[in-house]
mmCIF file of C-alpha atoms and ligand atoms in Angstrom:
data_model
loop_
_atom_site.group_PDB
_atom_site.id
_atom_site.type_symbol
_atom_site.label_atom_id
_atom_site.label_comp_id
_atom_site.label_asym_id
_atom_site.label_seq_id
_atom_site.Cartn_x
_atom_site.Cartn_y
_atom_site.Cartn_z
ATOM 1 C CA MET A 783 30.212 11.121 6.227
ATOM 2 C CA CYS A 784 30.509 8.680 3.057
ATOM 3 C CA ASN A 785 31.351 5.853 5.284
ATOM 4 C CA LEU A 786 27.679 4.549 5.450
ATOM 5 C CA MET A 787 27.013 5.158 1.813
ATOM 6 C CA ASN A 788 30.355 3.211 0.832
ATOM 7 C CA LYS A 789 29.491 0.379 3.292
ATOM 8 C CA ASP A 790 26.110 -0.104 1.977
ATOM 9 C CA LYS A 791 27.380 -0.142 -1.525
ATOM 10 C CA GLU A 792 29.902 -2.797 -0.923
ATOM 11 C CA TYR A 793 27.661 -5.127 1.298
ATOM 12 C CA VAL A 794 24.008 -4.640 0.509
ATOM 13 C CA ALA A 795 22.692 -6.193 -2.593
ATOM 14 C CA ASN A 796 22.311 -3.694 -5.588
ATOM 15 C CA THR A 797 18.863 -3.891 -6.021
ATOM 16 C CA TYR A 798 17.897 -0.262 -4.879
ATOM 17 C CA ALA A 799 19.203 3.093 -6.553
ATOM 18 C CA ARG A 800 19.164 4.840 -3.408
ATOM 19 C CA PHE A 801 19.237 8.798 -3.156
ATOM 20 C CA PRO A 802 22.487 10.124 -1.823
ATOM 21 C CA VAL A 803 21.027 10.776 1.782
ATOM 22 C CA GLU A 804 22.098 9.068 4.847
ATOM 23 C CA ILE A 805 19.273 9.248 7.765
ATOM 24 C CA ALA A 806 20.135 9.118 11.314
ATOM 25 C CA SER A 807 16.890 9.934 13.076
ATOM 26 C CA GLY A 808 13.860 11.783 12.893
ATOM 27 C CA LYS A 809 10.738 12.955 14.399
ATOM 28 C CA GLY A 810 7.033 13.118 13.108
ATOM 29 C CA SER A 811 7.563 14.382 9.550
ATOM 30 C CA ILE A 812 11.222 15.478 9.983
ATOM 31 C CA LEU A 813 14.123 13.296 9.205
ATOM 32 C CA TYR A 814 17.727 14.146 10.001
ATOM 33 C CA SER A 815 20.771 13.259 8.063
ATOM 34 C CA THR A 816 24.028 12.035 9.375
ATOM 35 C CA ASP A 817 25.448 15.454 8.592
ATOM 36 C CA GLY A 818 22.704 17.330 10.470
ATOM 37 C CA LYS A 819 20.795 18.214 7.541
ATOM 38 C CA GLU A 820 16.838 18.562 8.175
ATOM 39 C CA TYR A 821 14.201 17.074 5.563
ATOM 40 C CA ILE A 822 10.552 17.380 5.498
ATOM 41 C CA ASP A 823 9.511 13.662 4.763
ATOM 42 C CA LEU A 824 6.775 13.327 2.288
ATOM 43 C CA GLY A 825 7.330 9.915 1.433
ATOM 44 C CA SER A 826 7.045 8.142 4.931
ATOM 45 C CA GLY A 827 8.949 5.218 3.866
ATOM 46 C CA ILE A 828 6.581 4.577 1.165
ATOM 47 C CA GLY A 829 3.588 5.163 2.982
ATOM 48 C CA VAL A 830 4.544 2.904 5.853
ATOM 49 C CA THR A 831 5.025 5.473 8.850
ATOM 50 C CA ALA A 832 1.459 6.655 8.862
ATOM 51 C CA PHE A 833 2.090 8.753 11.900
ATOM 52 C CA GLY A 834 5.527 9.834 11.261
ATOM 53 C CA ILE A 835 8.654 8.756 12.832
ATOM 54 C CA SER A 836 9.098 7.719 16.217
ATOM 55 C CA ASP A 837 5.624 8.683 17.096
ATOM 56 C CA GLU A 838 5.124 8.873 20.988
ATOM 57 C CA GLU A 839 1.880 6.951 21.227
ATOM 58 C CA TRP A 840 3.271 4.280 18.592
ATOM 59 C CA VAL A 841 6.371 3.934 20.376
ATOM 60 C CA LYS A 842 4.752 3.513 23.682
ATOM 61 C CA ALA A 843 2.200 0.672 22.160
ATOM 62 C CA VAL A 844 5.235 -0.913 20.779
ATOM 63 C CA THR A 845 7.653 -0.818 23.575
ATOM 64 C CA GLU A 846 4.968 -1.979 26.281
ATOM 65 C CA GLN A 847 4.391 -5.108 24.161
ATOM 66 C CA LEU A 848 8.257 -5.312 23.493
ATOM 67 C CA ASN A 849 8.529 -5.672 27.502
ATOM 68 C CA LYS A 850 5.780 -8.173 27.893
ATOM 69 C CA VAL A 851 6.603 -10.560 25.118
ATOM 70 C CA GLN A 852 8.020 -10.031 21.404
ATOM 71 C CA HIS A 853 7.110 -13.362 19.730
ATOM 72 C CA VAL A 854 5.708 -16.859 20.402
ATOM 73 C CA SER A 855 4.526 -17.940 16.924
ATOM 74 C CA ASN A 856 1.054 -19.045 16.201
ATOM 75 C CA LEU A 857 1.010 -22.149 18.051
ATOM 76 C CA TYR A 858 -0.183 -19.996 20.998
ATOM 77 C CA TYR A 859 -2.637 -17.263 21.626
ATOM 78 C CA THR A 860 -1.701 -13.620 22.030
ATOM 79 C CA GLU A 861 -3.848 -10.621 22.718
ATOM 80 C CA PRO A 862 -2.612 -8.311 20.210
ATOM 81 C CA CYS A 863 -3.141 -10.595 17.200
ATOM 82 C CA ALA A 864 -6.600 -11.367 18.219
ATOM 83 C CA GLU A 865 -7.488 -7.876 19.110
ATOM 84 C CA LEU A 866 -6.185 -6.261 15.984
ATOM 85 C CA ALA A 867 -8.241 -8.973 13.893
ATOM 86 C CA LYS A 868 -11.284 -8.071 15.736
ATOM 87 C CA ILE A 869 -10.941 -4.146 15.160
ATOM 88 C CA LEU A 870 -10.098 -4.862 11.336
ATOM 89 C CA CYS A 871 -13.224 -6.856 11.221
ATOM 90 C CA THR A 872 -15.173 -4.329 13.168
ATOM 91 C CA ARG A 873 -14.108 -1.527 10.846
ATOM 92 C CA THR A 874 -14.867 -3.211 7.728
ATOM 93 C CA GLY A 875 -17.780 -5.647 8.297
ATOM 94 C CA MET A 876 -15.386 -8.518 7.380
ATOM 95 C CA LYS A 877 -15.083 -11.821 9.342
ATOM 96 C CA LYS A 878 -11.711 -13.169 9.460
ATOM 97 C CA VAL A 879 -8.047 -12.014 9.082
ATOM 98 C CA PHE A 880 -4.748 -13.816 8.183
ATOM 99 C CA PHE A 881 -1.825 -12.003 9.274
ATOM 100 C CA ALA A 882 1.373 -11.701 7.319
ATOM 101 C CA ASN A 883 4.660 -9.674 7.011
ATOM 102 C CA SER A 884 4.342 -7.946 4.019
ATOM 103 C CA GLY A 885 1.958 -6.626 0.988
ATOM 104 C CA ALA A 886 3.118 -9.193 -1.058
ATOM 105 C CA GLU A 887 2.569 -12.242 1.273
ATOM 106 C CA ALA A 888 -0.924 -10.654 1.965
ATOM 107 C CA ASN A 889 -1.644 -11.018 -1.582
ATOM 108 C CA GLU A 890 -0.170 -14.298 -1.783
ATOM 109 C CA CYS A 891 -2.919 -15.201 0.823
ATOM 110 C CA ALA A 892 -5.594 -13.838 -1.085
ATOM 111 C CA ILE A 893 -4.729 -15.639 -4.458
ATOM 112 C CA LYS A 894 -4.766 -19.022 -2.397
ATOM 113 C CA VAL A 895 -8.423 -17.988 -0.995
ATOM 114 C CA ALA A 896 -9.493 -17.323 -4.420
ATOM 115 C CA ARG A 897 -8.115 -20.628 -5.814
ATOM 116 C CA LYS A 898 -9.377 -22.725 -2.954
ATOM 117 C CA TYR A 899 -12.675 -21.264 -2.893
ATOM 118 C CA ALA A 900 -13.004 -21.895 -6.630
ATOM 119 C CA ALA A 901 -11.468 -25.494 -6.127
ATOM 120 C CA ASP A 902 -13.969 -26.058 -3.382
ATOM 121 C CA ASN A 903 -16.854 -24.677 -5.276
ATOM 122 C CA LYS A 904 -16.356 -24.433 -9.050
ATOM 123 C CA GLY A 905 -13.635 -26.845 -9.961
ATOM 124 C CA GLU A 906 -9.829 -26.701 -9.786
ATOM 125 C CA ASP A 907 -9.803 -25.664 -13.374
ATOM 126 C CA TYR A 908 -11.109 -22.381 -12.281
ATOM 127 C CA ASN A 909 -7.863 -21.008 -11.476
ATOM 128 C CA VAL A 910 -7.210 -17.810 -13.319
ATOM 129 C CA ILE A 911 -6.831 -14.481 -11.653
ATOM 130 C CA ILE A 912 -7.713 -11.215 -13.477
ATOM 131 C CA THR A 913 -5.565 -8.149 -12.310
ATOM 132 C CA LEU A 914 -5.147 -5.125 -14.170
ATOM 133 C CA LYS A 915 -2.387 -3.863 -16.784
ATOM 134 C CA ASN A 916 -0.097 -1.249 -14.606
ATOM 135 C CA SER A 917 -0.857 -2.702 -11.667
ATOM 136 C CA PHE A 918 1.552 -3.428 -8.878
ATOM 137 C CA HIS A 919 0.999 -6.415 -6.428
ATOM 138 C CA GLY A 920 4.517 -7.482 -4.923
ATOM 139 C CA ARG A 921 8.003 -9.066 -6.026
ATOM 140 C CA THR A 922 7.416 -12.502 -4.945
ATOM 141 C CA LEU A 923 7.072 -14.660 -8.027
ATOM 142 C CA THR A 924 3.299 -15.174 -7.676
ATOM 143 C CA THR A 925 2.565 -11.705 -6.914
ATOM 144 C CA LEU A 926 4.918 -10.598 -9.754
ATOM 145 C CA ALA A 927 2.904 -12.520 -12.060
ATOM 146 C CA ALA A 928 -0.274 -10.676 -10.858
ATOM 147 C CA THR A 929 1.674 -7.344 -11.379
ATOM 148 C CA GLY A 930 0.674 -6.329 -15.029
ATOM 149 C CA GLN A 931 3.821 -4.659 -15.899
ATOM 150 C CA ASP A 932 6.326 -6.589 -18.232
ATOM 151 C CA VAL A 933 9.142 -4.483 -17.021
ATOM 152 C CA PHE A 934 9.223 -6.402 -13.918
ATOM 153 C CA HIS A 935 8.711 -9.951 -15.311
ATOM 154 C CA ALA A 936 11.795 -9.849 -17.779
ATOM 155 C CA LYS A 937 14.315 -12.753 -16.871
ATOM 156 C CA PHE A 938 12.398 -14.045 -13.900
ATOM 157 C CA LYS A 939 10.175 -16.435 -15.881
ATOM 158 C CA PRO A 940 8.612 -18.643 -15.701
ATOM 159 C CA LEU A 941 6.436 -17.042 -13.111
ATOM 160 C CA THR A 942 3.444 -18.601 -11.583
ATOM 161 C CA SER A 943 0.656 -19.242 -14.151
ATOM 162 C CA GLY A 944 -2.868 -18.478 -14.308
ATOM 163 C CA PHE A 945 -2.809 -14.581 -14.391
ATOM 164 C CA VAL A 946 -4.503 -12.543 -17.330
ATOM 165 C CA TYR A 947 -4.222 -8.683 -17.596
ATOM 166 C CA ALA A 948 -7.595 -6.564 -18.122
ATOM 167 C CA THR A 949 -7.295 -2.700 -18.958
ATOM 168 C CA ALA A 950 -7.969 -0.436 -16.056
ATOM 169 C CA ASN A 951 -11.443 1.404 -16.761
ATOM 170 C CA ASP A 952 -12.629 -0.824 -19.555
ATOM 171 C CA LEU A 953 -15.204 -3.100 -18.515
ATOM 172 C CA GLU A 954 -15.470 -4.994 -21.901
ATOM 173 C CA SER A 955 -11.878 -6.136 -21.260
ATOM 174 C CA VAL A 956 -12.319 -7.693 -17.963
ATOM 175 C CA GLU A 957 -15.885 -9.274 -19.625
ATOM 176 C CA LYS A 958 -13.974 -10.720 -22.426
ATOM 177 C CA LEU A 959 -11.512 -12.482 -20.062
ATOM 178 C CA VAL A 960 -14.046 -13.654 -18.013
ATOM 179 C CA LYS A 961 -15.485 -15.106 -21.107
ATOM 180 C CA GLU A 962 -12.376 -16.671 -22.354
ATOM 181 C CA ASN A 963 -11.002 -18.103 -19.134
ATOM 182 C CA LYS A 964 -11.971 -20.250 -15.930
ATOM 183 C CA VAL A 965 -11.627 -17.304 -13.458
ATOM 184 C CA CYS A 966 -11.644 -17.849 -9.915
ATOM 185 C CA GLY A 967 -10.849 -13.867 -8.627
ATOM 186 C CA ILE A 968 -10.050 -10.476 -9.637
ATOM 187 C CA LEU A 969 -7.381 -8.542 -7.738
ATOM 188 C CA MET A 970 -7.186 -4.746 -8.286
ATOM 189 C CA GLU A 971 -5.967 -1.546 -6.517
ATOM 190 C CA CYS A 972 -8.646 1.144 -6.415
ATOM 191 C CA VAL A 973 -5.753 3.647 -6.751
ATOM 192 C CA GLN A 974 -2.860 2.382 -8.775
ATOM 193 C CA GLY A 975 0.084 3.317 -6.639
ATOM 194 C CA GLU A 976 3.326 2.236 -8.237
ATOM 195 C CA GLY A 977 1.772 2.434 -11.630
ATOM 196 C CA GLY A 978 1.590 6.009 -11.386
ATOM 197 C CA VAL A 979 -1.088 7.141 -8.704
ATOM 198 C CA ILE A 980 -4.070 6.527 -10.837
ATOM 199 C CA ALA A 981 -7.552 6.043 -9.214
ATOM 200 C CA LEU A 982 -9.761 3.798 -11.007
ATOM 201 C CA ASP A 983 -13.244 5.374 -12.066
ATOM 202 C CA LYS A 984 -16.338 4.640 -9.949
ATOM 203 C CA ASP A 985 -18.132 3.030 -12.908
ATOM 204 C CA PHE A 986 -15.414 0.598 -13.571
ATOM 205 C CA VAL A 987 -14.896 -0.653 -10.074
ATOM 206 C CA THR A 988 -18.854 -0.789 -9.513
ATOM 207 C CA GLY A 989 -18.952 -2.781 -12.775
ATOM 208 C CA VAL A 990 -16.208 -5.180 -11.954
ATOM 209 C CA GLU A 991 -17.908 -5.879 -8.660
ATOM 210 C CA LYS A 992 -21.308 -6.891 -10.673
ATOM 211 C CA ILE A 993 -19.282 -9.279 -12.907
ATOM 212 C CA CYS A 994 -17.774 -10.720 -10.003
ATOM 213 C CA ARG A 995 -21.150 -11.298 -8.396
ATOM 214 C CA ALA A 996 -22.740 -12.675 -11.636
ATOM 215 C CA ASN A 997 -19.894 -15.180 -11.924
ATOM 216 C CA ASP A 998 -19.193 -16.268 -8.377
ATOM 217 C CA ILE A 999 -15.689 -14.507 -8.994
ATOM 218 C CA ILE A 1000 -13.803 -13.522 -5.814
ATOM 219 C CA LEU A 1001 -13.150 -9.672 -5.754
ATOM 220 C CA MET A 1002 -10.228 -8.958 -4.047
ATOM 221 C CA ILE A 1003 -8.943 -5.282 -3.520
ATOM 222 C CA ASP A 1004 -5.322 -4.603 -2.924
ATOM 223 C CA GLU A 1005 -4.983 -1.898 0.021
ATOM 224 C CA VAL A 1006 -1.340 -2.413 0.690
ATOM 225 C CA GLN A 1007 -0.489 1.268 -0.366
ATOM 226 C CA THR A 1008 -4.030 2.946 -0.392
ATOM 227 C CA GLY A 1009 -5.330 1.277 2.791
ATOM 228 C CA ASN A 1010 -5.320 2.521 6.491
ATOM 229 C CA GLY A 1011 -6.428 6.269 6.089
ATOM 230 C CA ARG A 1012 -4.147 6.968 3.126
ATOM 231 C CA THR A 1013 -7.092 8.025 0.491
ATOM 232 C CA GLY A 1014 -9.302 9.845 3.131
ATOM 233 C CA GLU A 1015 -11.172 6.761 4.031
ATOM 234 C CA LEU A 1016 -9.967 3.729 6.375
ATOM 235 C CA TYR A 1017 -9.834 1.835 3.028
ATOM 236 C CA ALA A 1018 -9.934 3.190 -0.509
ATOM 237 C CA TYR A 1019 -12.732 0.882 -1.491
ATOM 238 C CA MET A 1020 -14.970 2.678 1.026
ATOM 239 C CA ASN A 1021 -14.859 5.758 -1.689
ATOM 240 C CA TYR A 1022 -16.529 3.231 -4.416
ATOM 241 C CA GLY A 1023 -19.238 1.802 -2.137
ATOM 242 C CA ILE A 1024 -18.340 -1.643 -3.125
ATOM 243 C CA SER A 1025 -18.277 -4.881 -0.914
ATOM 244 C CA PRO A 1026 -15.033 -6.774 -1.539
ATOM 245 C CA ASP A 1027 -14.845 -10.455 -0.837
ATOM 246 C CA VAL A 1028 -10.976 -9.871 0.261
ATOM 247 C CA ILE A 1029 -9.102 -6.867 1.181
ATOM 248 C CA THR A 1030 -5.163 -7.048 1.343
ATOM 249 C CA THR A 1031 -3.235 -4.410 3.370
ATOM 250 C CA ALA A 1032 0.431 -3.736 4.751
ATOM 251 C CA LYS A 1033 2.563 -0.728 4.310
ATOM 252 C CA GLY A 1034 0.823 1.867 6.768
ATOM 253 C CA LEU A 1035 -0.973 -0.699 8.858
ATOM 254 C CA GLY A 1036 2.004 -1.250 10.927
ATOM 255 C CA GLY A 1037 3.165 2.393 11.232
ATOM 256 C CA GLY A 1038 6.624 1.179 10.481
ATOM 257 C CA LEU A 1039 6.871 -2.235 11.742
ATOM 258 C CA PRO A 1040 6.324 -5.138 9.197
ATOM 259 C CA ILE A 1041 2.845 -6.627 9.003
ATOM 260 C CA GLY A 1042 0.399 -7.713 6.279
ATOM 261 C CA ALA A 1043 -3.369 -8.496 6.560
ATOM 262 C CA CYS A 1044 -5.682 -10.522 4.221
ATOM 263 C CA ILE A 1045 -9.006 -9.639 5.449
ATOM 264 C CA MET A 1046 -11.833 -11.992 4.583
ATOM 265 C CA SER A 1047 -15.648 -11.692 4.288
ATOM 266 C CA GLU A 1048 -18.292 -13.747 5.268
ATOM 267 C CA LYS A 1049 -18.285 -15.702 1.974
ATOM 268 C CA VAL A 1050 -14.662 -16.699 2.025
ATOM 269 C CA GLN A 1051 -13.977 -16.847 5.971
ATOM 270 C CA SER A 1052 -13.860 -20.709 6.122
ATOM 271 C CA VAL A 1053 -11.931 -21.131 2.696
ATOM 272 C CA LEU A 1054 -8.531 -21.689 4.498
ATOM 273 C CA GLY A 1055 -8.689 -24.409 7.166
ATOM 274 C CA PHE A 1056 -6.118 -25.962 9.422
ATOM 275 C CA GLY A 1057 -2.727 -26.204 7.512
ATOM 276 C CA ASP A 1058 -3.936 -24.508 4.393
ATOM 277 C CA HIS A 1059 -1.602 -21.295 5.071
ATOM 278 C CA GLY A 1060 0.791 -20.159 7.643
ATOM 279 C CA SER A 1061 3.704 -17.735 8.702
ATOM 280 C CA THR A 1062 6.063 -17.863 11.617
ATOM 281 C CA TYR A 1063 5.960 -14.366 12.397
ATOM 282 C CA GLY A 1064 2.461 -13.480 11.337
ATOM 283 C CA GLY A 1065 0.542 -11.581 13.858
ATOM 284 C CA ASN A 1066 3.733 -10.950 15.898
ATOM 285 C CA PRO A 1067 2.351 -9.332 18.817
ATOM 286 C CA VAL A 1068 4.966 -6.335 18.671
ATOM 287 C CA CYS A 1069 4.008 -5.670 15.110
ATOM 288 C CA ALA A 1070 0.252 -6.091 15.923
ATOM 289 C CA ALA A 1071 0.326 -3.793 19.010
ATOM 290 C CA GLY A 1072 1.923 -1.067 16.546
ATOM 291 C CA ALA A 1073 -0.898 -1.642 14.519
ATOM 292 C CA ILE A 1074 -3.920 -1.405 16.845
ATOM 293 C CA SER A 1075 -2.353 1.875 17.798
ATOM 294 C CA VAL A 1076 -2.315 3.032 14.409
ATOM 295 C CA ILE A 1077 -5.829 1.863 13.259
ATOM 296 C CA ASN A 1078 -7.168 3.028 16.349
ATOM 297 C CA ARG A 1079 -6.217 6.687 15.520
ATOM 298 C CA ILE A 1080 -7.700 6.709 12.128
ATOM 299 C CA ASP A 1081 -11.039 8.424 13.197
ATOM 300 C CA LYS A 1082 -13.130 10.924 11.312
ATOM 301 C CA LYS A 1083 -11.133 13.715 12.672
ATOM 302 C CA LEU A 1084 -7.828 12.299 11.312
ATOM 303 C CA LEU A 1085 -9.492 11.458 7.646
ATOM 304 C CA ASP A 1086 -11.001 14.983 7.781
ATOM 305 C CA GLY A 1087 -7.419 16.478 8.062
ATOM 306 C CA VAL A 1088 -6.320 14.118 5.577
ATOM 307 C CA LYS A 1089 -9.089 15.455 3.163
ATOM 308 C CA GLU A 1090 -8.373 19.011 3.922
ATOM 309 C CA LYS A 1091 -4.439 18.621 3.262
ATOM 310 C CA SER A 1092 -5.172 16.861 0.214
ATOM 311 C CA ASP A 1093 -7.476 19.361 -1.135
ATOM 312 C CA TYR A 1094 -4.784 22.082 -0.668
ATOM 313 C CA ALA A 1095 -2.075 19.823 -2.336
ATOM 314 C CA PHE A 1096 -4.347 19.381 -5.277
ATOM 315 C CA LYS A 1097 -5.286 23.284 -5.638
ATOM 316 C CA GLN A 1098 -1.843 24.262 -5.164
ATOM 317 C CA LEU A 1099 -0.052 21.840 -7.484
ATOM 318 C CA GLY A 1100 -2.970 21.803 -10.025
ATOM 319 C CA SER A 1101 -2.016 25.597 -10.547
ATOM 320 C CA ALA A 1102 1.484 25.510 -10.073
ATOM 321 C CA LYS A 1103 3.601 26.558 -13.222
ATOM 322 C CA GLY A 1104 5.831 23.500 -14.335
ATOM 323 C CA VAL A 1105 3.046 21.080 -13.159
ATOM 324 C CA GLU A 1106 1.075 19.315 -15.945
ATOM 325 C CA SER A 1107 -1.528 17.366 -14.154
ATOM 326 C CA VAL A 1108 -2.379 16.090 -10.470
ATOM 327 C CA SER A 1109 -3.947 12.564 -9.579
ATOM 328 C CA GLY A 1110 -4.603 10.236 -6.861
ATOM 329 C CA ALA A 1111 -6.618 10.420 -3.712
ATOM 330 C CA GLY A 1112 -6.254 11.974 -0.051
ATOM 331 C CA LEU A 1113 -2.472 11.894 0.719
ATOM 332 C CA MET A 1114 -1.748 9.692 -2.179
ATOM 333 C CA ILE A 1115 -0.802 12.166 -4.669
ATOM 334 C CA GLY A 1116 0.985 12.030 -8.008
ATOM 335 C CA PHE A 1117 1.875 14.977 -10.410
ATOM 336 C CA LYS A 1118 3.400 15.241 -13.748
ATOM 337 C CA THR A 1119 6.067 17.694 -14.159
ATOM 338 C CA VAL A 1120 7.714 19.491 -17.025
ATOM 339 C CA LYS A 1121 10.813 18.617 -15.680
ATOM 340 C CA SER A 1122 11.542 14.790 -15.261
ATOM 341 C CA ALA A 1123 10.253 13.527 -11.872
ATOM 342 C CA LYS A 1124 13.925 12.415 -11.175
ATOM 343 C CA ASP A 1125 15.076 16.108 -11.495
ATOM 344 C CA VAL A 1126 12.368 17.461 -9.215
ATOM 345 C CA VAL A 1127 13.000 14.779 -6.585
ATOM 346 C CA ASN A 1128 16.825 15.513 -6.878
ATOM 347 C CA GLN A 1129 16.247 19.177 -6.534
ATOM 348 C CA CYS A 1130 13.882 18.835 -3.745
ATOM 349 C CA ILE A 1131 16.319 16.984 -1.754
ATOM 350 C CA GLU A 1132 18.748 19.821 -2.153
ATOM 351 C CA LYS A 1133 16.070 22.039 -0.569
ATOM 352 C CA GLY A 1134 15.151 19.766 2.245
ATOM 353 C CA VAL A 1135 12.125 17.949 0.906
ATOM 354 C CA LEU A 1136 12.076 14.300 0.403
ATOM 355 C CA CYS A 1137 9.584 12.912 -2.198
ATOM 356 C CA LEU A 1138 8.946 9.602 -4.177
ATOM 357 C CA THR A 1139 8.240 8.924 -7.723
ATOM 358 C CA ALA A 1140 6.155 6.552 -9.382
ATOM 359 C CA LYS A 1141 6.826 5.770 -12.959
ATOM 360 C CA ASP A 1142 7.104 9.274 -14.696
ATOM 361 C CA LYS A 1143 5.249 11.282 -11.854
ATOM 362 C CA VAL A 1144 6.379 12.762 -8.515
ATOM 363 C CA ARG A 1145 4.579 10.670 -5.825
ATOM 364 C CA LEU A 1146 3.693 12.108 -2.369
ATOM 365 C CA LEU A 1147 2.960 9.675 0.609
ATOM 366 C CA PRO A 1148 3.258 11.909 3.721
ATOM 367 C CA ALA A 1149 2.435 10.902 7.176
ATOM 368 C CA LEU A 1150 -1.173 11.243 7.813
ATOM 369 C CA ASN A 1151 -0.954 13.265 10.660
ATOM 370 C CA ILE A 1152 1.878 15.845 9.022
ATOM 371 C CA PRO A 1153 1.223 19.356 10.492
ATOM 372 C CA PHE A 1154 -0.231 21.429 7.918
ATOM 373 C CA GLU A 1155 2.363 24.061 8.266
ATOM 374 C CA THR A 1156 5.035 21.642 7.522
ATOM 375 C CA PHE A 1157 3.061 20.170 4.520
ATOM 376 C CA LYS A 1158 2.560 24.027 3.153
ATOM 377 C CA LYS A 1159 6.177 24.401 3.721
ATOM 378 C CA ALA A 1160 7.124 21.571 1.628
ATOM 379 C CA ILE A 1161 4.565 22.073 -1.048
ATOM 380 C CA ASP A 1162 5.810 25.474 -1.251
ATOM 381 C CA ILE A 1163 9.327 24.209 -2.156
ATOM 382 C CA ILE A 1164 7.968 21.851 -4.632
ATOM 383 C CA LYS A 1165 6.314 24.592 -6.293
ATOM 384 C CA GLU A 1166 9.546 26.679 -6.402
ATOM 385 C CA VAL A 1167 11.217 23.534 -7.823
ATOM 386 C CA CYS A 1168 8.669 22.993 -10.457
ATOM 387 C CA GLU A 1169 8.561 26.463 -11.676
ATOM 388 C CA ASN A 1170 11.990 27.212 -12.156
HETATM 389 C C1 PLP B 1703 3.903 -1.918 -1.995
HETATM 390 C C2 PLP B 1703 2.928 -2.938 -2.447
HETATM 391 C C3 PLP B 1703 2.700 -4.108 -2.502
HETATM 392 C C4 PLP B 1703 3.781 -4.927 -1.935
HETATM 393 O O1 PLP B 1703 4.166 -4.810 -0.691
HETATM 394 P P1 PLP B 1703 5.418 -5.386 -0.128
HETATM 395 O O2 PLP B 1703 5.347 -5.045 1.591
HETATM 396 O O3 PLP B 1703 6.639 -4.774 -0.497
HETATM 397 O O4 PLP B 1703 5.458 -6.819 -0.198
HETATM 398 C C5 PLP B 1703 1.886 -4.798 -3.221
HETATM 399 N N1 PLP B 1703 0.538 -4.100 -3.595
HETATM 400 C C6 PLP B 1703 0.589 -2.834 -3.479
HETATM 401 C C7 PLP B 1703 -0.440 -2.137 -4.110
HETATM 402 C C8 PLP B 1703 1.841 -1.929 -3.101
HETATM 403 O O5 PLP B 1703 1.696 -0.741 -3.550
#
């Protein structure tokens, strides 16, 4: 049984502190380990397998495309890429999509859009981007710079310059940075994920939008984790009634295949021209076919189910002994426990439930279609772990 763990430890770069679970297969929201143990999956691969493991509809969409053509590069047209872009624009009211392969790359594209918009319209010295303290935007050197957490920066400097950090829910801190810098864009998550599953206040988000409009600053919403139904709306910004200039997304979009998207509004749709950006894999037909099947299933009925399960979890965890607070939105849930988050997660593993952490909190990102009964069973186990 330990062969896999040992092989991984010997040959895979030591960048992850993995939990001692060897996954062999799964179905829906159940994962099976190599020793035959069954786990309820409340992490969905960090919010990626939106409809669970090996979901039939998704597998069909992906394999049908695999049997047609798996890749041609962006030198040619393919139907899934164009169709997915059309669906994303139709569902958001946006105008153009650039496809990448990850969340970090989607954000890289957004940052390029904000800088080029300013270079074209305000002058190249308007290159500063405001992000929030405690944010997370990716692991490339530029998206690390965008990430407002020093712990990620240490020993990787110099990072890309031109990033300054405001305090979440503090509009004055944003206004001050806008006055002090030549700002081209503001990038933020409506619910900070890695930062501890913290939803931004509505007044703050609408206030930031006003500042952007007043100063011709590009408003970019990072929906990498919050997007694609996760918070009970197709995209989390829709909970706030704002109109971003750029939306970035990835994680749940592909349902388990790597795809990222930078979605652009009318205002910035033509900022990137021929040769300004590219990606060999971007818009890959297999990933796009998977994403189409994901997005097309995120309808009112599914979102109502997300909200219903969310309400249940907030109530149950909110009143559980050993739980201090619950935060987040939809099926993006964080909770602070009397025990350390690490202890809770490890004890849940023992009892057959897989959870995540975010900072000092336990984090849940179950599949959007997790059966209610399975979810209830898992929540009961979590409560039992937190209480004892
Ligand atoms: C995960 C995440 C990213 C990075 O996505 P990758 O696919 O790992 O590059 C960026 N932003 C947010 C908000 C995320 O949660």
